[in-house]
Coordinates of C-alpha atoms and ligand atoms in Angstrom, one line a residue:
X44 CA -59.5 54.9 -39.0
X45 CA -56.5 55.6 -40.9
X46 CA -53.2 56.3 -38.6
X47 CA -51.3 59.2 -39.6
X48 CA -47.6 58.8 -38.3
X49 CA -44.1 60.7 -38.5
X50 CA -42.6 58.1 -40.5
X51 CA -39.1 60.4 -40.6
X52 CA -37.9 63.6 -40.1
X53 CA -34.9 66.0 -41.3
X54 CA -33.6 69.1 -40.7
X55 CA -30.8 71.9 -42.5
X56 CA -29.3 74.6 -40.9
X57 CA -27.3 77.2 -42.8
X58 CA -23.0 77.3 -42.0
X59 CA -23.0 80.8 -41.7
X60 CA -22.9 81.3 -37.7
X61 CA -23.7 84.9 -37.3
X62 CA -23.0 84.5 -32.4
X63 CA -23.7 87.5 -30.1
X64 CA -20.9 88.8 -30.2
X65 CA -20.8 89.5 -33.9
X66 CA -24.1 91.2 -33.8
X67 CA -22.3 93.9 -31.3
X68 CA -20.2 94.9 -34.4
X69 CA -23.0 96.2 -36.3
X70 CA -25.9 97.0 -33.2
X71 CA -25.2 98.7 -29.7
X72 CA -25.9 95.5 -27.7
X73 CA -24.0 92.6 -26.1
X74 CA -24.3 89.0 -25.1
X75 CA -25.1 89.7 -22.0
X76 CA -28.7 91.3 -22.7
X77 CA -29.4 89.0 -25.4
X78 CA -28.5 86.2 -23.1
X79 CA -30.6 86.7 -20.4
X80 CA -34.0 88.2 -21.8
X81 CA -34.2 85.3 -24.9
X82 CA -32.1 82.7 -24.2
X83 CA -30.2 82.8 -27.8
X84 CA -26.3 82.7 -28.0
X85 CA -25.9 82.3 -31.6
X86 CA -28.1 82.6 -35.1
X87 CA -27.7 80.9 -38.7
X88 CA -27.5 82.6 -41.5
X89 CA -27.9 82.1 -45.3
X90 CA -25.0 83.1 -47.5
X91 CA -26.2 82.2 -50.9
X92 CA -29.3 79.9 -50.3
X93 CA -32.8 81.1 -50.1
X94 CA -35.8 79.2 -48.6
X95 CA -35.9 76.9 -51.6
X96 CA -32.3 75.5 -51.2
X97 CA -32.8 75.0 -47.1
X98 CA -36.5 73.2 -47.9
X99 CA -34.7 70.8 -50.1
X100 CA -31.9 69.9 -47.8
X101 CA -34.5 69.1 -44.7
X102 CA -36.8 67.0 -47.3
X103 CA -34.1 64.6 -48.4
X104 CA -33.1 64.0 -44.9
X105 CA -36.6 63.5 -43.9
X106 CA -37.2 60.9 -46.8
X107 CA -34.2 59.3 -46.1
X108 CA -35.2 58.7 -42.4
X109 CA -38.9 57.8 -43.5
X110 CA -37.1 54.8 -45.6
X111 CA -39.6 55.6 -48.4
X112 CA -39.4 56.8 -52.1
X113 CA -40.0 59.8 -53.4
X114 CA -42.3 58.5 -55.9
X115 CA -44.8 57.1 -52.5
X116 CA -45.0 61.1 -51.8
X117 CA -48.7 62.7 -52.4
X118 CA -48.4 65.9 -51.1
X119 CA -46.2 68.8 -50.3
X120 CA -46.5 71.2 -47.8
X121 CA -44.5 73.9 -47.2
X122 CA -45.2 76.5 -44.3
X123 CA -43.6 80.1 -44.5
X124 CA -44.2 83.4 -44.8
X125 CA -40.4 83.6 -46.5
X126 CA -40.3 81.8 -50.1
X127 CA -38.2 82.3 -52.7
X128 CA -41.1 84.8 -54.5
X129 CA -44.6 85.4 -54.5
X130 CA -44.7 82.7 -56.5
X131 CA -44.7 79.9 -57.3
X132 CA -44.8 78.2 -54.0
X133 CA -42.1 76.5 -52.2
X134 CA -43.7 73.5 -52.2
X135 CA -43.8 73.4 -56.4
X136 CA -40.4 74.3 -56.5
X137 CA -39.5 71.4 -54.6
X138 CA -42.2 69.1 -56.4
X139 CA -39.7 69.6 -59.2
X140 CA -35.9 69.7 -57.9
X141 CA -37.0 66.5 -55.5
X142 CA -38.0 64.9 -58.4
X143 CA -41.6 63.7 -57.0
X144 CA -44.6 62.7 -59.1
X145 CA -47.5 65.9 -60.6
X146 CA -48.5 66.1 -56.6
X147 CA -50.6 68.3 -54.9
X148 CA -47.8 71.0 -53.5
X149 CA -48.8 74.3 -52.0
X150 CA -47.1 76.8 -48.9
X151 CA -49.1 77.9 -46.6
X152 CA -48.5 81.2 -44.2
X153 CA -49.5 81.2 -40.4
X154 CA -45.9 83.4 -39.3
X155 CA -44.4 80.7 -36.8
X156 CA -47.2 78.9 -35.9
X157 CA -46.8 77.3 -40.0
X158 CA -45.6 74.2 -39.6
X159 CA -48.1 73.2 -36.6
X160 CA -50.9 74.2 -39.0
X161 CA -49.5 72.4 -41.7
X162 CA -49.3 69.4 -39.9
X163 CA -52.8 69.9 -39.2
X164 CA -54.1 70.3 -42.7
X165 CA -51.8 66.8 -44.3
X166 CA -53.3 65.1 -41.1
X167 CA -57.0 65.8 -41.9
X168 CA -56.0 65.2 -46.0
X169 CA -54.3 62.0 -45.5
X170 CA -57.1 60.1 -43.0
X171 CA -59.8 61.6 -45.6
X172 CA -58.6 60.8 -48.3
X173 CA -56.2 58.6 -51.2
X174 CA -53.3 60.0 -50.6
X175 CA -51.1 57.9 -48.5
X176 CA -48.0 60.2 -47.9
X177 CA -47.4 63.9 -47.3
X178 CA -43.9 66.0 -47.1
X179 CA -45.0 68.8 -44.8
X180 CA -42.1 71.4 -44.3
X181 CA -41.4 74.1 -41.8
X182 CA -38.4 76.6 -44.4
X183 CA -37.3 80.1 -43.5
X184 CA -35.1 82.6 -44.4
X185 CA -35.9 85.5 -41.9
X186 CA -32.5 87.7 -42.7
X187 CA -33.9 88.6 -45.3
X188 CA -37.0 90.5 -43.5
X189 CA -34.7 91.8 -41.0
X190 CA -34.1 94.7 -40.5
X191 CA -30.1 94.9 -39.3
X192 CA -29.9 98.0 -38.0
X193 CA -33.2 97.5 -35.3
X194 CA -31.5 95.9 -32.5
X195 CA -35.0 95.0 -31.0
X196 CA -36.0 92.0 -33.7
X197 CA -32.4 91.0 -35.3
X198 CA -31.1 89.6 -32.5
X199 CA -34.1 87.3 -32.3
X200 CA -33.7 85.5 -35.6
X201 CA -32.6 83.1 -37.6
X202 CA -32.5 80.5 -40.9
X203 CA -33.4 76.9 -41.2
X204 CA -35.6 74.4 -42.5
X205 CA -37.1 71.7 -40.6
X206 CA -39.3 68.7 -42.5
X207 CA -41.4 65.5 -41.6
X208 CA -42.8 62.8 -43.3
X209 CA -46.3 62.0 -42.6
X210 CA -48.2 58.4 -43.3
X211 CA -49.6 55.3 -42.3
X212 CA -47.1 53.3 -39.4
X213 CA -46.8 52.7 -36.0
X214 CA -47.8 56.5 -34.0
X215 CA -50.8 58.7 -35.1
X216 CA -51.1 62.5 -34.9
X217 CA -54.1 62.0 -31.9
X218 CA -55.7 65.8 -31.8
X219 CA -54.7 69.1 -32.8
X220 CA -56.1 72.5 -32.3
X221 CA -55.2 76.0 -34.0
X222 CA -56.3 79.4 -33.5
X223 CA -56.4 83.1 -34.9
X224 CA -56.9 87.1 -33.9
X225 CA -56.4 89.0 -36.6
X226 CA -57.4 91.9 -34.3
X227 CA -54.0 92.6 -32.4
X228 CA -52.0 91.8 -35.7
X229 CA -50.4 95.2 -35.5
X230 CA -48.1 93.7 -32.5
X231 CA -46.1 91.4 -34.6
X232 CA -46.4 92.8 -38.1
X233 CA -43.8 92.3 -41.5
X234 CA -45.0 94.6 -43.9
X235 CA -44.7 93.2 -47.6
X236 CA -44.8 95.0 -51.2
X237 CA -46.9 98.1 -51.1
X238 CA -49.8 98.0 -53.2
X239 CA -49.2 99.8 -56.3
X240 CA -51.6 101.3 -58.8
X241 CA -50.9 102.7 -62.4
X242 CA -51.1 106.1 -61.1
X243 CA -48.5 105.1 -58.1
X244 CA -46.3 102.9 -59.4
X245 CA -43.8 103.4 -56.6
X246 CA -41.8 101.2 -53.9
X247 CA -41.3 97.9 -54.0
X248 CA -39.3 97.1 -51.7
X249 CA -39.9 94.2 -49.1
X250 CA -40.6 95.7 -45.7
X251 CA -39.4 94.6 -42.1
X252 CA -40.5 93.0 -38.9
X253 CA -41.7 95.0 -36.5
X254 CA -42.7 94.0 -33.0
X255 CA -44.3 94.8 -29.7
X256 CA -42.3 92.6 -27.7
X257 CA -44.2 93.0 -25.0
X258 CA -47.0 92.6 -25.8
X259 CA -45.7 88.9 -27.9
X260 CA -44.5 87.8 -24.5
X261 CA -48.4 88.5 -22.3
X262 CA -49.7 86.6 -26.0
X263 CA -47.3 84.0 -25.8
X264 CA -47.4 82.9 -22.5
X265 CA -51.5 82.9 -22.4
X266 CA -51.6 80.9 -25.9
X267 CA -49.4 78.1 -25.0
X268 CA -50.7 76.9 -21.8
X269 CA -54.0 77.9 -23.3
X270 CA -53.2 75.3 -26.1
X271 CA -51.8 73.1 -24.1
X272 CA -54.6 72.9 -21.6
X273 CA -57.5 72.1 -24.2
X274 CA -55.6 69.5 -26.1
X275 CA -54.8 67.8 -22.9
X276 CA -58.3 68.0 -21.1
X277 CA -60.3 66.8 -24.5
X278 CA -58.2 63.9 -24.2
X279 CA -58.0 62.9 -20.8
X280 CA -54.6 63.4 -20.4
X281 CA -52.5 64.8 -17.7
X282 CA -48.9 66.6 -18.4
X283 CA -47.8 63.2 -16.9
X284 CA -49.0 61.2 -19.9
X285 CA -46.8 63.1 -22.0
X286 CA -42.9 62.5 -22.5
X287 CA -41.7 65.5 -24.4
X288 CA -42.9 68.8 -25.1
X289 CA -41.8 70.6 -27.8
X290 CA -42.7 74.6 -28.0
X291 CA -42.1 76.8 -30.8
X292 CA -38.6 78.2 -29.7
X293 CA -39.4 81.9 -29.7
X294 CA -37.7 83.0 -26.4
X295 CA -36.6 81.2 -23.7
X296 CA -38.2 83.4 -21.1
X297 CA -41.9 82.6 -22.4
X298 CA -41.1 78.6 -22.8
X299 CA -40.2 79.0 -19.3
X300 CA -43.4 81.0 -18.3
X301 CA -45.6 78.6 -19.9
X302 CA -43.5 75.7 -18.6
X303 CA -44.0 77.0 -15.2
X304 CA -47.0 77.5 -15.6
X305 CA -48.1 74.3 -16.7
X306 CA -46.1 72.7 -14.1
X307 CA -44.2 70.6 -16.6
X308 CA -40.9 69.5 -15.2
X309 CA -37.6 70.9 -16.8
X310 CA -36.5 67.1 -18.3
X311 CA -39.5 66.9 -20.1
X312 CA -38.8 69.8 -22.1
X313 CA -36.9 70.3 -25.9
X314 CA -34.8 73.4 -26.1
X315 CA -32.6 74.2 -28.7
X316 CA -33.1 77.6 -29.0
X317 CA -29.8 79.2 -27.8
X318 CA -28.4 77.4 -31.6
X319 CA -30.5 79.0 -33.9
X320 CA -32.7 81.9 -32.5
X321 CA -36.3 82.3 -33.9
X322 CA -36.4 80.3 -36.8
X323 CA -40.4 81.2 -37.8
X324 CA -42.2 78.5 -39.1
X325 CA -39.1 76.0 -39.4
X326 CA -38.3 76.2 -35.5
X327 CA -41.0 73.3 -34.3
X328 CA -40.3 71.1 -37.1
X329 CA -36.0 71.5 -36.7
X330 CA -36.7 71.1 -32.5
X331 CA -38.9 67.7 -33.5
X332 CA -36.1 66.3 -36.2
X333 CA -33.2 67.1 -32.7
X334 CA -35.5 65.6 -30.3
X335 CA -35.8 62.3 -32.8
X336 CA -32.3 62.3 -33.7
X337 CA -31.0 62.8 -30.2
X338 CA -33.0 60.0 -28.9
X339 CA -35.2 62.2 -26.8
X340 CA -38.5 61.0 -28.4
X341 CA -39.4 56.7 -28.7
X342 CA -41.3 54.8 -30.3
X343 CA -44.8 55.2 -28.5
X344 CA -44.0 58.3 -26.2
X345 CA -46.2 60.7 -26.6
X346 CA -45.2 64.9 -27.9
X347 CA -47.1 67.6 -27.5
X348 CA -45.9 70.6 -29.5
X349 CA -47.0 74.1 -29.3
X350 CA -46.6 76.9 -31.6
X351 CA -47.5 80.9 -31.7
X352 CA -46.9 83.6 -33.8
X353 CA -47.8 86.9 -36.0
X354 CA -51.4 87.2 -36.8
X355 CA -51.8 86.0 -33.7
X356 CA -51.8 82.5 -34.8
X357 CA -51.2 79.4 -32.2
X358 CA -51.9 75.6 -31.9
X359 CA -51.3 72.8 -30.8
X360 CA -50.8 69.3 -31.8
X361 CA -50.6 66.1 -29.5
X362 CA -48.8 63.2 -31.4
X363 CA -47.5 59.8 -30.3
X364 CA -44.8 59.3 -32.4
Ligands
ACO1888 N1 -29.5 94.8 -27.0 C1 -29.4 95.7 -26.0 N2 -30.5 96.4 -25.6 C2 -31.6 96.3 -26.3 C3 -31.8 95.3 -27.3 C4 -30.6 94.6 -27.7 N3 -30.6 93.7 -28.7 N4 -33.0 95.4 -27.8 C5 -33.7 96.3 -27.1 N5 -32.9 96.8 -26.2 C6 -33.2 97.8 -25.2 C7 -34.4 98.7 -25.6 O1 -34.0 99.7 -26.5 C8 -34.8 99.2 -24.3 O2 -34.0 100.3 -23.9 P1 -34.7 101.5 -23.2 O3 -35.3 101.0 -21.9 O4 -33.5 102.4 -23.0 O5 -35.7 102.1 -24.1 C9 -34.6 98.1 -23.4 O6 -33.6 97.2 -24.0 C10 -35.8 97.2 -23.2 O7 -35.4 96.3 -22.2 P2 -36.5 95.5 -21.5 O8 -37.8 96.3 -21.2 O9 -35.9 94.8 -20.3 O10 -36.9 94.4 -22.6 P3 -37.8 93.2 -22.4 O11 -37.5 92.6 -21.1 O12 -39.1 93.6 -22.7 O13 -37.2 92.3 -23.5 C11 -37.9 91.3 -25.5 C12 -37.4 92.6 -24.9 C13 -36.8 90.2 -25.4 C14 -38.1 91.6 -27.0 C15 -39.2 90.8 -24.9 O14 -40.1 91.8 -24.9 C16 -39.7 89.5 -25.4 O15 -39.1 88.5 -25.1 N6 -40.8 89.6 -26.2 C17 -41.3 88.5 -26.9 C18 -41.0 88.7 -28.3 C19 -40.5 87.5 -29.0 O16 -40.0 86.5 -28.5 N7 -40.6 87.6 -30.3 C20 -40.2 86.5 -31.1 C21 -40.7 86.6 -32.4 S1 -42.4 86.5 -32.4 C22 -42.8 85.0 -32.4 O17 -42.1 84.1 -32.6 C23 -44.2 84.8 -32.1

């Protein structure tokens, strides 16, 4: 059977540093509280760019990893719930500006569990079928969903863009799993443009994120271990077997949760979360390009990566890079 390997991976953060303590001079809240119930110190933020212009930025840096040429590139993949417009998708937009053959490109939207589901979908295209080589992207820009003046959700998000290349080498993807329940969706909910008819042609204004934190958290911290667990026991694997876990970096307090819970030991865990906040659908794919960069992930080891979000969405994806 065909492999399926991370070839290369990138990642682009916007300058703009928007820490804490700058978010007390517009909200009534302070580092402290921030600290200690999420984790995050500091957010980045897009000045002029929109999802687009951060998508691009990770892709380069991914091909440039991989060692390959644009032209070897099949597919594009692009997972938000943030692009520049309706549409066209991300994915075209970038089809064009990286200058890559008339390939399949298309976005798809799972909230933060994205790129994990993307990975999912070039994985089962690539081993069944012609196409050799897939660009799958995590992109977001969030600030512009957010509602500033809610001090419940802005301090928990940020920009970024995270990206991989996929094909034929030396790891495989092994097993993946993801999930939905669209019934509790009201608990994690970003309301878009009304629908309008010709008798009420009104609003049109792009709505905000609203959330039941609590109720996030009890989801979170059944769906990862929940993930985690299946993936594991349909392979035979123990947490021992695996060198790195990567989680979608959400909150610090439900990585921990479902850390504990899983008995995974701290060392074997990537956290970068205290950088950049909730980056949505980018988060896994910019904690995957750090982990390769920094040297946390080899040759061989094997990553399992976890991600949840709005719907509820999760999955999980077991890879030995
Ligand atoms: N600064 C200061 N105070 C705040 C802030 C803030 N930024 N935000 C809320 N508060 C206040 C509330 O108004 C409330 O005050 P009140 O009691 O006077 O009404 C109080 O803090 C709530 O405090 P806690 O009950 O201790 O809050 P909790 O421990 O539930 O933490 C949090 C809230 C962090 C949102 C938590 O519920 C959580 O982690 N939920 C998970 C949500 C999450 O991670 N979402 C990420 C996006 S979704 C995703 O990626 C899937």
């Amino acid at each position: 059977m065909k492999k399926v390997s991370i070839l290369g991976t990138g990642s682009y953060i916007p300058k703009r540093v928007l820490t804490n303590n700058d978010l007390q001079n517009f909200i009534e809240t302070n580092d402290e509280w921030i600290t200690t119930r999420t984790g995050i110190k500091e957010r980045h933020i897009v000045e002029n760019e929109n999802t687009s212009d951060l998508a691009y930025h990770a892709a380069l840096r991914a091909i440039e990893a991989a060692k390959i040429n644009k032209d070897e590139i099949d597919m594009v993949i692009v997972a938000t719930f943030s692009g520049d417009n309706a549409f066209p998708a991300v994915a075209n937009v970038l089809q064009s500006r990286l200058g890559l053959r008339e390939v399949m490109a298309f976005d798809i939207n799972a909230a933060c569990s994205g790129f994990v589901y993307a990975l999912n979908v070039a994985e089962k295209a690539l081993r069944n079928s012609k196409m050799n080589k897939a660009l799958v992207i995590g992109a977001e820009v969030i600030s512009k969903y957010v509602d500033w003046e809610d001090r419940n959700t802005c301090v928990l998000f940020g920009d970024g863009a995270g990206a991989v290349i996929l094909g034929e080498g030396l790891g495989d993807i092994i097993d993946n799993n993801c999930y939905s329940r669209g019934d509790v969706n009201r608990y994690l909910h970003g309301s878009g443009t009304p629908l309008k008819s010709p008798e009420n042609n009104v609003g049109n204004t792009v709505g905000n994120i609203e959330m039941n934190g609590r109720e996030v958290f009890k989801f979170a911290t059944r769906a990862v271990p929940s993930s985690v667990n299946i993936i594991l026991e349909e392979n035979n694997l123990t947490v021992d077997d695996i060198s790195l876990f990567v989680f979608h970096q959400a909150n610090l307090r439900i990585i921990e949760k479902a850390t504990k819970d899983l008995n995974i030991p701290m060392e074997k865990l990537f956290v970068n979360i205290e950088k950049y906040g909730n980056t949505s659908a980018a988060s896994v794919a910019i904690a995957l390009d750090e982990a390769v960069r920094s040297g946390r992930v080899k040759r061989g080891d094997k990553i399992i990566s976890v991600a949840f979000g709005a719907g509820f969405t999760w999955g999980a994806i077991l890879i030995e890079y």
